PDB file of N, CA and C and ligand atoms in Angstrom:
ATOM      1  N   UNK I   1       1.023  -0.988   0.314  1.00 92.00           N
ATOM      2  CA  UNK I   1      -0.045   0.031  -0.076  1.00 92.00           C
ATOM      3  C   UNK I   1       1.244   0.996   0.087  1.00 92.00           C
ATOM      4  N   UNK I   2       0.325   2.164  -0.471  1.00 95.00           N
ATOM      5  CA  UNK I   2       0.876   3.587  -0.990  1.00 95.00           C
ATOM      6  C   UNK I   2       0.969   4.430   0.301  1.00 95.00           C
ATOM      7  N   UNK I   3       2.423   4.508   0.825  1.00 96.00           N
ATOM      8  CA  UNK I   3       2.041   5.394   2.031  1.00 96.00           C
ATOM      9  C   UNK I   3       1.788   7.104   1.759  1.00 96.00           C
ATOM     10  N   UNK I   4       0.735   7.851   1.823  1.00 97.00           N
ATOM     11  CA  UNK I   4       0.620   8.429   1.680  1.00 97.00           C
ATOM     12  C   UNK I   4       0.863   9.425   2.665  1.00 97.00           C
ATOM     13  N   UNK I   5       2.237  10.616   2.224  1.00 97.00           N
ATOM     14  CA  UNK I   5       3.338  11.154   3.315  1.00 97.00           C
ATOM     15  C   UNK I   5       2.143  12.475   3.111  1.00 97.00           C
ATOM     16  N   UNK I   6       2.891  13.114   4.296  1.00 98.00           N
ATOM     17  CA  UNK I   6       1.926  14.681   4.355  1.00 98.00           C
ATOM     18  C   UNK I   6       2.659  15.826   4.125  1.00 98.00           C
ATOM     19  N   UNK I   7       3.632  16.419   3.711  1.00 98.00           N
ATOM     20  CA  UNK I   7       4.045  16.580   3.254  1.00 98.00           C
ATOM     21  C   UNK I   7       5.472  16.921   2.205  1.00 98.00           C
ATOM     22  N   UNK I   8       5.747  18.087   1.134  1.00 98.00           N
ATOM     23  CA  UNK I   8       6.970  17.872   0.251  1.00 98.00           C
ATOM     24  C   UNK I   8       7.936  18.398   1.214  1.00 98.00           C
ATOM     25  N   UNK I   9       9.192  16.754   0.316  1.00 98.00           N
ATOM     26  CA  UNK I   9      10.114  16.586   1.372  1.00 98.00           C
ATOM     27  C   UNK I   9      11.128  18.289   1.349  1.00 98.00           C
ATOM     28  N   UNK I  10      11.176  19.049   0.040  1.00 98.00           N
ATOM     29  CA  UNK I  10      11.891  19.802   0.001  1.00 98.00           C
ATOM     30  C   UNK I  10      11.349  21.164   0.469  1.00 98.00           C
ATOM     31  N   UNK I  11       9.819  21.473  -0.095  1.00 98.00           N
ATOM     32  CA  UNK I  11       9.686  23.688   1.010  1.00 98.00           C
ATOM     33  C   UNK I  11       9.068  22.751   1.970  1.00 98.00           C
ATOM     34  N   UNK I  12       8.398  21.821   2.416  1.00 98.00           N
ATOM     35  CA  UNK I  12       7.756  21.027   3.633  1.00 98.00           C
ATOM     36  C   UNK I  12       6.128  21.575   3.800  1.00 98.00           C
ATOM     37  N   UNK I  13       5.755  21.818   2.401  1.00 98.00           N
ATOM     38  CA  UNK I  13       4.307  22.714   1.783  1.00 98.00           C
ATOM     39  C   UNK I  13       3.247  20.926   2.335  1.00 98.00           C
ATOM     40  N   UNK I  14       2.702  21.338   3.038  1.00 98.00           N
ATOM     41  CA  UNK I  14       1.245  20.372   3.030  1.00 98.00           C
ATOM     42  C   UNK I  14       0.866  20.053   1.914  1.00 98.00           C
ATOM     43  N   UNK I  15      -0.070  18.779   2.216  1.00 98.00           N
ATOM     44  CA  UNK I  15       0.481  17.279   0.395  1.00 98.00           C
ATOM     45  C   UNK I  15      -0.644  16.128   1.377  1.00 98.00           C
ATOM     46  N   UNK I  16      -2.257  16.742   1.715  1.00 97.00           N
ATOM     47  CA  UNK I  16      -3.157  16.442   2.022  1.00 97.00           C
ATOM     48  C   UNK I  16      -3.342  15.306   1.253  1.00 97.00           C
ATOM     49  N   UNK I  17      -4.109  13.795   1.974  1.00 96.00           N
ATOM     50  CA  UNK I  17      -4.545  13.135   0.514  1.00 96.00           C
ATOM     51  C   UNK I  17      -5.591  13.435  -0.931  1.00 96.00           C
ATOM     52  N   UNK I  18      -5.895  14.804  -1.305  1.00 96.00           N
ATOM     53  CA  UNK I  18      -5.894  15.118  -1.929  1.00 96.00           C
ATOM     54  C   UNK I  18      -5.581  16.420  -2.643  1.00 96.00           C
ATOM     55  N   UNK I  19      -4.730  16.127  -2.722  1.00 97.00           N
ATOM     56  CA  UNK I  19      -4.120  17.178  -3.162  1.00 97.00           C
ATOM     57  C   UNK I  19      -3.135  16.878  -4.879  1.00 97.00           C
ATOM     58  N   UNK I  20      -3.699  17.375  -5.173  1.00 97.00           N
ATOM     59  CA  UNK I  20      -3.414  17.419  -6.593  1.00 97.00           C
ATOM     60  C   UNK I  20      -1.884  17.746  -8.082  1.00 97.00           C
ATOM     61  N   UNK I  21      -1.169  18.365  -6.865  1.00 98.00           N
ATOM     62  CA  UNK I  21       0.163  18.429  -6.808  1.00 98.00           C
ATOM     63  C   UNK I  21       1.295  17.431  -6.032  1.00 98.00           C
ATOM     64  N   UNK I  22       0.650  16.763  -5.722  1.00 98.00           N
ATOM     65  CA  UNK I  22       1.472  15.564  -4.812  1.00 98.00           C
ATOM     66  C   UNK I  22       1.907  14.449  -6.101  1.00 98.00           C
ATOM     67  N   UNK I  23       3.728  14.794  -5.943  1.00 98.00           N
ATOM     68  CA  UNK I  23       4.427  13.601  -6.759  1.00 98.00           C
ATOM     69  C   UNK I  23       4.871  12.764  -5.831  1.00 98.00           C
ATOM     70  N   UNK I  24       5.656  12.336  -6.472  1.00 98.00           N
ATOM     71  CA  UNK I  24       6.245  10.525  -5.760  1.00 98.00           C
ATOM     72  C   UNK I  24       7.207   9.901  -6.880  1.00 98.00           C
ATOM     73  N   UNK I  25       7.953   9.811  -6.203  1.00 98.00           N
ATOM     74  CA  UNK I  25       8.688   8.371  -7.086  1.00 98.00           C
ATOM     75  C   UNK I  25       8.367   7.012  -7.096  1.00 98.00           C
ATOM     76  N   UNK I  26       9.468   5.930  -7.249  1.00 97.00           N
ATOM     77  CA  UNK I  26       9.002   4.512  -7.387  1.00 97.00           C
ATOM     78  C   UNK I  26       9.202   4.239  -5.715  1.00 97.00           C
ATOM     79  N   UNK I  27       9.881   5.121  -5.711  1.00 97.00           N
ATOM     80  CA  UNK I  27      10.351   4.667  -3.619  1.00 97.00           C
ATOM     81  C   UNK I  27       9.305   5.698  -2.850  1.00 97.00           C
ATOM     82  N   UNK I  28       8.524   6.398  -3.125  1.00 96.00           N
ATOM     83  CA  UNK I  28       7.421   6.988  -2.296  1.00 96.00           C
ATOM     84  C   UNK I  28       7.919   8.725  -1.776  1.00 96.00           C
ATOM     85  N   UNK I  29       9.365   8.747  -2.585  1.00 97.00           N
ATOM     86  CA  UNK I  29       9.528   9.908  -1.808  1.00 97.00           C
ATOM     87  C   UNK I  29       8.793  11.252  -2.743  1.00 97.00           C
ATOM     88  N   UNK I  30       8.475  11.756  -1.794  1.00 98.00           N
ATOM     89  CA  UNK I  30       6.869  12.598  -1.904  1.00 98.00           C
ATOM     90  C   UNK I  30       7.459  14.424  -2.055  1.00 98.00           C
ATOM     91  N   UNK I  31       7.131  14.613  -3.356  1.00 98.00           N
ATOM     92  CA  UNK I  31       7.306  16.587  -3.261  1.00 98.00           C
ATOM     93  C   UNK I  31       5.827  16.663  -3.775  1.00 98.00           C
ATOM     94  N   UNK I  32       6.243  18.117  -3.503  1.00 98.00           N
ATOM     95  CA  UNK I  32       5.242  18.833  -4.636  1.00 98.00           C
ATOM     96  C   UNK I  32       5.432  18.995  -6.458  1.00 98.00           C
ATOM     97  N   UNK I  33       4.665  19.646  -6.855  1.00 98.00           N
ATOM     98  CA  UNK I  33       4.889  19.801  -8.528  1.00 98.00           C
ATOM     99  C   UNK I  33       5.902  20.588  -8.589  1.00 98.00           C
ATOM    100  N   UNK I  34       6.213  21.897  -7.548  1.00 98.00           N
ATOM    101  CA  UNK I  34       6.297  22.927  -7.843  1.00 98.00           C
ATOM    102  C   UNK I  34       8.104  22.786  -7.531  1.00 98.00           C
ATOM    103  N   UNK I  35       7.770  21.582  -6.724  1.00 98.00           N
ATOM    104  CA  UNK I  35       9.638  20.790  -6.286  1.00 98.00           C
ATOM    105  C   UNK I  35      10.331  20.465  -7.633  1.00 98.00           C
ATOM    106  N   UNK I  36       9.536  19.622  -7.475  1.00 98.00           N
ATOM    107  CA  UNK I  36       9.919  18.757  -8.874  1.00 98.00           C
ATOM    108  C   UNK I  36       9.953  19.608 -10.270  1.00 98.00           C
ATOM    109  N   UNK I  37       9.356  20.488 -10.978  1.00 98.00           N
ATOM    110  CA  UNK I  37       9.751  20.871 -11.966  1.00 98.00           C
ATOM    111  C   UNK I  37      11.127  21.972 -11.542  1.00 98.00           C
ATOM    112  N   UNK I  38      10.766  23.022 -10.747  1.00 98.00           N
ATOM    113  CA  UNK I  38      11.290  23.834 -10.593  1.00 98.00           C
ATOM    114  C   UNK I  38      13.425  23.409  -9.978  1.00 98.00           C
ATOM    115  N   UNK I  39      13.145  22.546  -8.597  1.00 98.00           N
ATOM    116  CA  UNK I  39      14.218  22.335  -7.979  1.00 98.00           C
ATOM    117  C   UNK I  39      14.889  20.925  -8.652  1.00 98.00           C
ATOM    118  N   UNK I  40      14.430  19.647  -8.590  1.00 98.00           N
ATOM    119  CA  UNK I  40      14.808  18.670  -8.826  1.00 98.00           C
ATOM    120  C   UNK I  40      14.672  17.846 -10.378  1.00 98.00           C
ATOM    121  N   UNK I  41      14.029  18.557 -11.007  1.00 98.00           N
ATOM    122  CA  UNK I  41      14.511  19.044 -12.581  1.00 98.00           C
ATOM    123  C   UNK I  41      13.730  17.308 -12.815  1.00 98.00           C
ATOM    124  N   UNK I  42      12.768  17.072 -11.972  1.00 98.00           N
ATOM    125  CA  UNK I  42      12.095  15.364 -12.669  1.00 98.00           C
ATOM    126  C   UNK I  42      13.148  14.322 -12.231  1.00 98.00           C
ATOM    127  N   UNK I  43      13.919  14.839 -11.151  1.00 98.00           N
ATOM    128  CA  UNK I  43      15.373  13.211 -10.697  1.00 98.00           C
ATOM    129  C   UNK I  43      14.805  13.552  -9.357  1.00 98.00           C
ATOM    130  N   UNK I  44      14.697  12.439  -8.497  1.00 98.00           N
ATOM    131  CA  UNK I  44      15.047  12.230  -7.323  1.00 98.00           C
ATOM    132  C   UNK I  44      16.020  12.201  -6.970  1.00 98.00           C
ATOM    133  N   UNK I  45      16.543  12.881  -5.955  1.00 97.00           N
ATOM    134  CA  UNK I  45      17.647  12.953  -5.584  1.00 97.00           C
ATOM    135  C   UNK I  45      17.902  11.907  -4.811  1.00 97.00           C
ATOM    136  N   UNK I  46      17.701  11.040  -3.910  1.00 97.00           N
ATOM    137  CA  UNK I  46      16.815   9.472  -3.566  1.00 97.00           C
ATOM    138  C   UNK I  46      17.640   8.745  -4.929  1.00 97.00           C
ATOM    139  N   UNK I  47      16.922   8.269  -5.442  1.00 97.00           N
ATOM    140  CA  UNK I  47      16.945   6.910  -5.910  1.00 97.00           C
ATOM    141  C   UNK I  47      17.644   7.406  -7.622  1.00 97.00           C
ATOM    142  N   UNK I  48      17.163   9.001  -8.210  1.00 98.00           N
ATOM    143  CA  UNK I  48      17.808   8.915  -9.699  1.00 98.00           C
ATOM    144  C   UNK I  48      16.527   8.826 -10.703  1.00 98.00           C
ATOM    145  N   UNK I  49      14.768   8.333 -10.705  1.00 98.00           N
ATOM    146  CA  UNK I  49      14.021   7.970 -10.783  1.00 98.00           C
ATOM    147  C   UNK I  49      13.163   9.539 -11.333  1.00 98.00           C
ATOM    148  N   UNK I  50      12.446   9.392 -11.998  1.00 98.00           N
ATOM    149  CA  UNK I  50      11.091  10.092 -12.058  1.00 98.00           C
ATOM    150  C   UNK I  50      10.150  10.273 -11.549  1.00 98.00           C
ATOM    151  N   UNK I  51       9.599  11.425 -11.318  1.00 98.00           N
ATOM    152  CA  UNK I  51       8.032  10.980 -10.447  1.00 98.00           C
ATOM    153  C   UNK I  51       6.840  11.248 -10.966  1.00 98.00           C
ATOM    154  N   UNK I  52       5.764  11.181 -10.591  1.00 98.00           N
ATOM    155  CA  UNK I  52       4.556  10.850 -11.439  1.00 98.00           C
ATOM    156  C   UNK I  52       3.181  11.316 -10.127  1.00 98.00           C
ATOM    157  N   UNK I  53       2.076  11.632 -10.418  1.00 98.00           N
ATOM    158  CA  UNK I  53       1.501  12.173  -9.890  1.00 98.00           C
ATOM    159  C   UNK I  53       1.069  11.691  -8.919  1.00 98.00           C
ATOM    160  N   UNK I  54       0.126  12.044  -7.734  1.00 98.00           N
ATOM    161  CA  UNK I  54       0.034  11.041  -6.587  1.00 98.00           C
ATOM    162  C   UNK I  54      -1.272  10.236  -6.848  1.00 98.00           C
ATOM    163  N   UNK I  55      -1.405   9.287  -6.831  1.00 97.00           N
ATOM    164  CA  UNK I  55      -3.103   9.262  -6.725  1.00 97.00           C
ATOM    165  C   UNK I  55      -3.596   9.373  -5.941  1.00 97.00           C
ATOM    166  N   UNK I  56      -4.887   9.647  -5.876  1.00 97.00           N
ATOM    167  CA  UNK I  56      -5.989  10.486  -5.069  1.00 97.00           C
ATOM    168  C   UNK I  56      -6.488   8.983  -4.326  1.00 97.00           C
ATOM    169  N   UNK I  57      -6.343   9.119  -2.825  1.00 96.00           N
ATOM    170  CA  UNK I  57      -7.313   7.759  -1.906  1.00 96.00           C
ATOM    171  C   UNK I  57      -8.669   8.396  -1.724  1.00 96.00           C
ATOM    172  N   UNK I  58      -9.439   7.235  -2.220  1.00 96.00           N
ATOM    173  CA  UNK I  58     -11.067   7.505  -2.168  1.00 96.00           C
ATOM    174  C   UNK I  58     -11.346   7.737  -0.623  1.00 96.00           C
ATOM    175  N   UNK I  59     -12.265   8.871  -0.554  1.00 96.00           N
ATOM    176  CA  UNK I  59     -13.057   8.493   0.806  1.00 96.00           C
ATOM    177  C   UNK I  59     -13.572   8.119   1.375  1.00 96.00           C
ATOM    178  N   UNK I  60     -14.391   7.205   0.481  1.00 96.00           N
ATOM    179  CA  UNK I  60     -15.353   6.460   0.753  1.00 96.00           C
ATOM    180  C   UNK I  60     -14.933   5.005   0.184  1.00 96.00           C
ATOM    181  N   UNK I  61     -15.403   3.997   1.409  1.00 96.00           N
ATOM    182  CA  UNK I  61     -15.056   2.621   1.640  1.00 96.00           C
ATOM    183  C   UNK I  61     -16.781   1.674   0.749  1.00 96.00           C
ATOM    184  N   UNK I  62     -15.820   1.511  -0.720  1.00 97.00           N
ATOM    185  CA  UNK I  62     -17.232   1.360  -1.839  1.00 97.00           C
ATOM    186  C   UNK I  62     -17.325  -0.631  -1.457  1.00 97.00           C
ATOM    187  N   UNK I  63     -16.937  -1.219  -0.840  1.00 96.00           N
ATOM    188  CA  UNK I  63     -17.173  -2.886  -0.331  1.00 96.00           C
ATOM    189  C   UNK I  63     -16.497  -3.276   1.184  1.00 96.00           C
ATOM    190  N   UNK I  64     -17.857  -3.934   1.049  1.00 95.00           N
ATOM    191  CA  UNK I  64     -17.840  -4.396   2.890  1.00 95.00           C
ATOM    192  C   UNK I  64     -15.836  -4.825   2.992  1.00 95.00           C
ATOM    193  N   UNK I  65     -15.837  -5.779   1.972  1.00 95.00           N
ATOM    194  CA  UNK I  65     -14.424  -6.705   1.630  1.00 95.00           C
ATOM    195  C   UNK I  65     -13.665  -6.230   0.235  1.00 95.00           C
ATOM    196  N   UNK I  66     -12.813  -5.837  -0.140  1.00 94.00           N
ATOM    197  CA  UNK I  66     -12.051  -5.217   1.025  1.00 94.00           C
ATOM    198  C   UNK I  66     -11.971  -4.108   1.577  1.00 94.00           C
ATOM    199  N   UNK I  67     -11.939  -3.770   2.554  1.00 95.00           N
ATOM    200  CA  UNK I  67     -11.921  -2.617   3.553  1.00 95.00           C
ATOM    201  C   UNK I  67     -11.253  -1.275   2.570  1.00 95.00           C
ATOM    202  N   UNK I  68     -11.733  -0.691   2.126  1.00 96.00           N
ATOM    203  CA  UNK I  68     -10.628   0.563   1.355  1.00 96.00           C
ATOM    204  C   UNK I  68     -10.896   1.660   1.795  1.00 96.00           C
ATOM    205  N   UNK I  69     -10.524   3.258   0.964  1.00 96.00           N
ATOM    206  CA  UNK I  69     -10.899   4.333   1.702  1.00 96.00           C
ATOM    207  C   UNK I  69     -10.108   4.665   2.692  1.00 96.00           C
ATOM    208  N   UNK I  70      -9.870   6.057   2.350  1.00 96.00           N
ATOM    209  CA  UNK I  70      -9.363   6.940   4.184  1.00 96.00           C
ATOM    210  C   UNK I  70      -9.364   6.060   4.980  1.00 96.00           C
ATOM    211  N   UNK I  71     -10.968   5.910   5.668  1.00 95.00           N
ATOM    212  CA  UNK I  71     -11.346   5.324   6.805  1.00 95.00           C
ATOM    213  C   UNK I  71     -10.490   4.069   7.209  1.00 95.00           C
ATOM    214  N   UNK I  72      -9.728   3.679   6.339  1.00 95.00           N
ATOM    215  CA  UNK I  72      -9.534   2.435   6.718  1.00 95.00           C
ATOM    216  C   UNK I  72      -8.279   2.437   6.668  1.00 95.00           C
ATOM    217  N   UNK I  73      -7.508   2.620   5.036  1.00 95.00           N
ATOM    218  CA  UNK I  73      -6.487   3.455   5.417  1.00 95.00           C
ATOM    219  C   UNK I  73      -5.896   4.701   5.636  1.00 95.00           C
ATOM    220  N   UNK I  74      -5.951   5.118   6.537  1.00 94.00           N
ATOM    221  CA  UNK I  74      -5.067   6.618   6.586  1.00 94.00           C
ATOM    222  C   UNK I  74      -4.689   7.518   6.114  1.00 94.00           C
ATOM    223  N   UNK I  75      -4.324   8.641   6.316  1.00 94.00           N
ATOM    224  CA  UNK I  75      -3.115   9.416   6.057  1.00 94.00           C
ATOM    225  C   UNK I  75      -1.252   9.443   6.774  1.00 94.00           C
ATOM    226  N   UNK I  76      -0.702   9.004   5.986  1.00 95.00           N
ATOM    227  CA  UNK I  76       1.096   8.669   7.332  1.00 95.00           C
ATOM    228  C   UNK I  76       0.907  10.131   8.196  1.00 95.00           C
ATOM    229  N   UNK I  77       1.430  10.163   9.083  1.00 95.00           N
ATOM    230  CA  UNK I  77       1.412  11.213   9.896  1.00 95.00           C
ATOM    231  C   UNK I  77       2.921  11.841   9.760  1.00 95.00           C
ATOM    232  N   UNK I  78       4.017  10.935  10.152  1.00 97.00           N
ATOM    233  CA  UNK I  78       4.964  11.154  10.162  1.00 97.00           C
ATOM    234  C   UNK I  78       5.976  12.202   8.720  1.00 97.00           C
ATOM    235  N   UNK I  79       6.554  13.603   9.166  1.00 97.00           N
ATOM    236  CA  UNK I  79       6.378  14.592   7.813  1.00 97.00           C
ATOM    237  C   UNK I  79       8.110  13.548   7.588  1.00 97.00           C
ATOM    238  N   UNK I  80       8.607  14.063   6.155  1.00 96.00           N
ATOM    239  CA  UNK I  80       9.899  13.419   5.869  1.00 96.00           C
ATOM    240  C   UNK I  80      10.243  14.777   5.667  1.00 96.00           C
ATOM    241  N   UNK I  81      11.524  14.832   5.425  1.00 97.00           N
ATOM    242  CA  UNK I  81      12.685  16.487   5.303  1.00 97.00           C
ATOM    243  C   UNK I  81      13.498  15.464   4.229  1.00 97.00           C
ATOM    244  N   UNK I  82      13.832  15.755   2.992  1.00 96.00           N
ATOM    245  CA  UNK I  82      15.423  15.990   2.255  1.00 96.00           C
ATOM    246  C   UNK I  82      16.737  15.726   2.916  1.00 96.00           C
ATOM    247  N   UNK I  83      17.162  15.113   2.639  1.00 97.00           N
ATOM    248  CA  UNK I  83      18.037  14.305   3.631  1.00 97.00           C
ATOM    249  C   UNK I  83      19.741  14.722   2.780  1.00 97.00           C
ATOM    250  N   UNK I  84      19.508  15.491   1.712  1.00 97.00           N
ATOM    251  CA  UNK I  84      20.427  16.322   0.523  1.00 97.00           C
ATOM    252  C   UNK I  84      20.353  17.996   0.970  1.00 97.00           C
ATOM    253  N   UNK I  85      21.455  18.033   0.512  1.00 97.00           N
ATOM    254  CA  UNK I  85      21.542  19.400   0.088  1.00 97.00           C
ATOM    255  C   UNK I  85      21.682  20.464  -1.388  1.00 97.00           C
ATOM    256  N   UNK I  86      21.271  21.540  -1.497  1.00 97.00           N
ATOM    257  CA  UNK I  86      21.480  22.027  -2.411  1.00 97.00           C
ATOM    258  C   UNK I  86      21.823  21.554  -4.162  1.00 97.00           C
ATOM    259  N   UNK I  87      23.437  21.740  -3.120  1.00 98.00           N
ATOM    260  CA  UNK I  87      24.086  20.693  -4.005  1.00 98.00           C
ATOM    261  C   UNK I  87      24.096  19.905  -4.683  1.00 98.00           C
ATOM    262  N   UNK I  88      23.761  18.772  -3.687  1.00 98.00           N
ATOM    263  CA  UNK I  88      23.916  17.009  -4.275  1.00 98.00           C
ATOM    264  C   UNK I  88      22.230  17.463  -5.136  1.00 98.00           C
ATOM    265  N   UNK I  89      21.403  18.215  -4.516  1.00 98.00           N
ATOM    266  CA  UNK I  89      19.990  18.395  -5.308  1.00 98.00           C
ATOM    267  C   UNK I  89      20.526  18.430  -6.979  1.00 98.00           C
ATOM    268  N   UNK I  90      21.162  19.317  -7.237  1.00 97.00           N
ATOM    269  CA  UNK I  90      21.238  19.783  -8.478  1.00 97.00           C
ATOM    270  C   UNK I  90      22.528  19.364  -9.046  1.00 97.00           C
ATOM    271  N   UNK I  91      23.158  18.236  -8.400  1.00 97.00           N
ATOM    272  CA  UNK I  91      24.587  17.227  -9.022  1.00 97.00           C
ATOM    273  C   UNK I  91      23.609  16.211  -9.620  1.00 97.00           C
ATOM    274  N   UNK I  92      22.835  16.070  -8.749  1.00 97.00           N
ATOM    275  CA  UNK I  92      21.641  14.623  -9.406  1.00 97.00           C
ATOM    276  C   UNK I  92      20.933  15.610 -10.615  1.00 97.00           C
ATOM    277  N   UNK I  93      20.549  16.520 -10.694  1.00 98.00           N
ATOM    278  CA  UNK I  93      19.748  17.198 -11.579  1.00 98.00           C
ATOM    279  C   UNK I  93      20.074  17.166 -12.807  1.00 98.00           C
ATOM    280  N   UNK I  94      21.780  17.451 -12.666  1.00 98.00           N
ATOM    281  CA  UNK I  94      22.186  17.531 -13.858  1.00 98.00           C
ATOM    282  C   UNK I  94      22.611  16.539 -14.442  1.00 98.00           C
ATOM    283  N   UNK I  95      22.854  15.724 -13.994  1.00 98.00           N
ATOM    284  CA  UNK I  95      24.040  14.105 -14.190  1.00 98.00           C
ATOM    285  C   UNK I  95      22.509  13.527 -15.363  1.00 98.00           C
ATOM    286  N   UNK I  96      21.802  13.541 -14.608  1.00 98.00           N
ATOM    287  CA  UNK I  96      19.813  12.512 -15.624  1.00 98.00           C
ATOM    288  C   UNK I  96      19.058  13.342 -15.753  1.00 98.00           C
ATOM    289  N   UNK I  97      19.017  14.809 -15.951  1.00 98.00           N
ATOM    290  CA  UNK I  97      17.155  14.937 -16.352  1.00 98.00           C
ATOM    291  C   UNK I  97      17.174  15.062 -17.702  1.00 98.00           C
ATOM    292  N   UNK I  98      17.987  15.189 -18.236  1.00 98.00           N
ATOM    293  CA  UNK I  98      17.850  15.552 -19.800  1.00 98.00           C
ATOM    294  C   UNK I  98      18.003  13.288 -20.256  1.00 98.00           C
ATOM    295  N   UNK I  99      18.390  12.508 -19.223  1.00 98.00           N
ATOM    296  CA  UNK I  99      18.160  11.330 -19.072  1.00 98.00           C
ATOM    297  C   UNK I  99      16.886  10.969 -19.306  1.00 98.00           C
ATOM    298  N   UNK I 100      16.252  10.302 -20.485  1.00 98.00           N
ATOM    299  CA  UNK I 100      14.417   9.465 -20.050  1.00 98.00           C
ATOM    300  C   UNK I 100      14.861   8.619 -18.869  1.00 98.00           C
ATOM    301  N   UNK I 101      13.815   8.516 -18.196  1.00 98.00           N
ATOM    302  CA  UNK I 101      13.468   7.386 -17.401  1.00 98.00           C
ATOM    303  C   UNK I 101      14.004   6.201 -17.151  1.00 98.00           C
ATOM    304  N   UNK I 102      13.473   5.311 -18.233  1.00 98.00           N
ATOM    305  CA  UNK I 102      13.539   4.234 -19.160  1.00 98.00           C
ATOM    306  C   UNK I 102      15.350   4.009 -18.793  1.00 98.00           C
ATOM    307  N   UNK I 103      16.162   4.783 -18.582  1.00 98.00           N
ATOM    308  CA  UNK I 103      17.174   4.447 -19.310  1.00 98.00           C
ATOM    309  C   UNK I 103      18.180   5.381 -17.938  1.00 98.00           C
ATOM    310  N   UNK I 104      17.657   5.439 -17.480  1.00 97.00           N
ATOM    311  CA  UNK I 104      18.384   5.768 -15.871  1.00 97.00           C
ATOM    312  C   UNK I 104      19.014   4.191 -15.310  1.00 97.00           C
TER     313      UNK I 104
HETATM  314 ZN1  LIG G 201       7.686  21.380  -2.393  1.00 67.75          ZN
HETATM  315 ZN1  LIG G 202      12.915   8.239  -5.276  1.00 67.75          ZN
END
């Protein structure tokens, strides 16, 4: 199950579960769309992969089994913060921003 992290790991913007500007990498590193575009250049500074829009988890459970939706699998509360410096982020972006994600 996808961990719905509550904030952008770079600028700390709140990213509630229905945010349409939340972006994730394959390891669930979570950033806002503005930081992905302007700072990260669509390169995850941790794994080097690309980002996609985070799917929005429905509020409502539509079945008795399985019990799904935000009421049953709520958002994560632990805020994550990037371990990387601006210089490290820029180095990864320069290395990989012009390489297609499938070729990284
Ligand atoms: Zn951000
Ligand atoms: Zn990543």
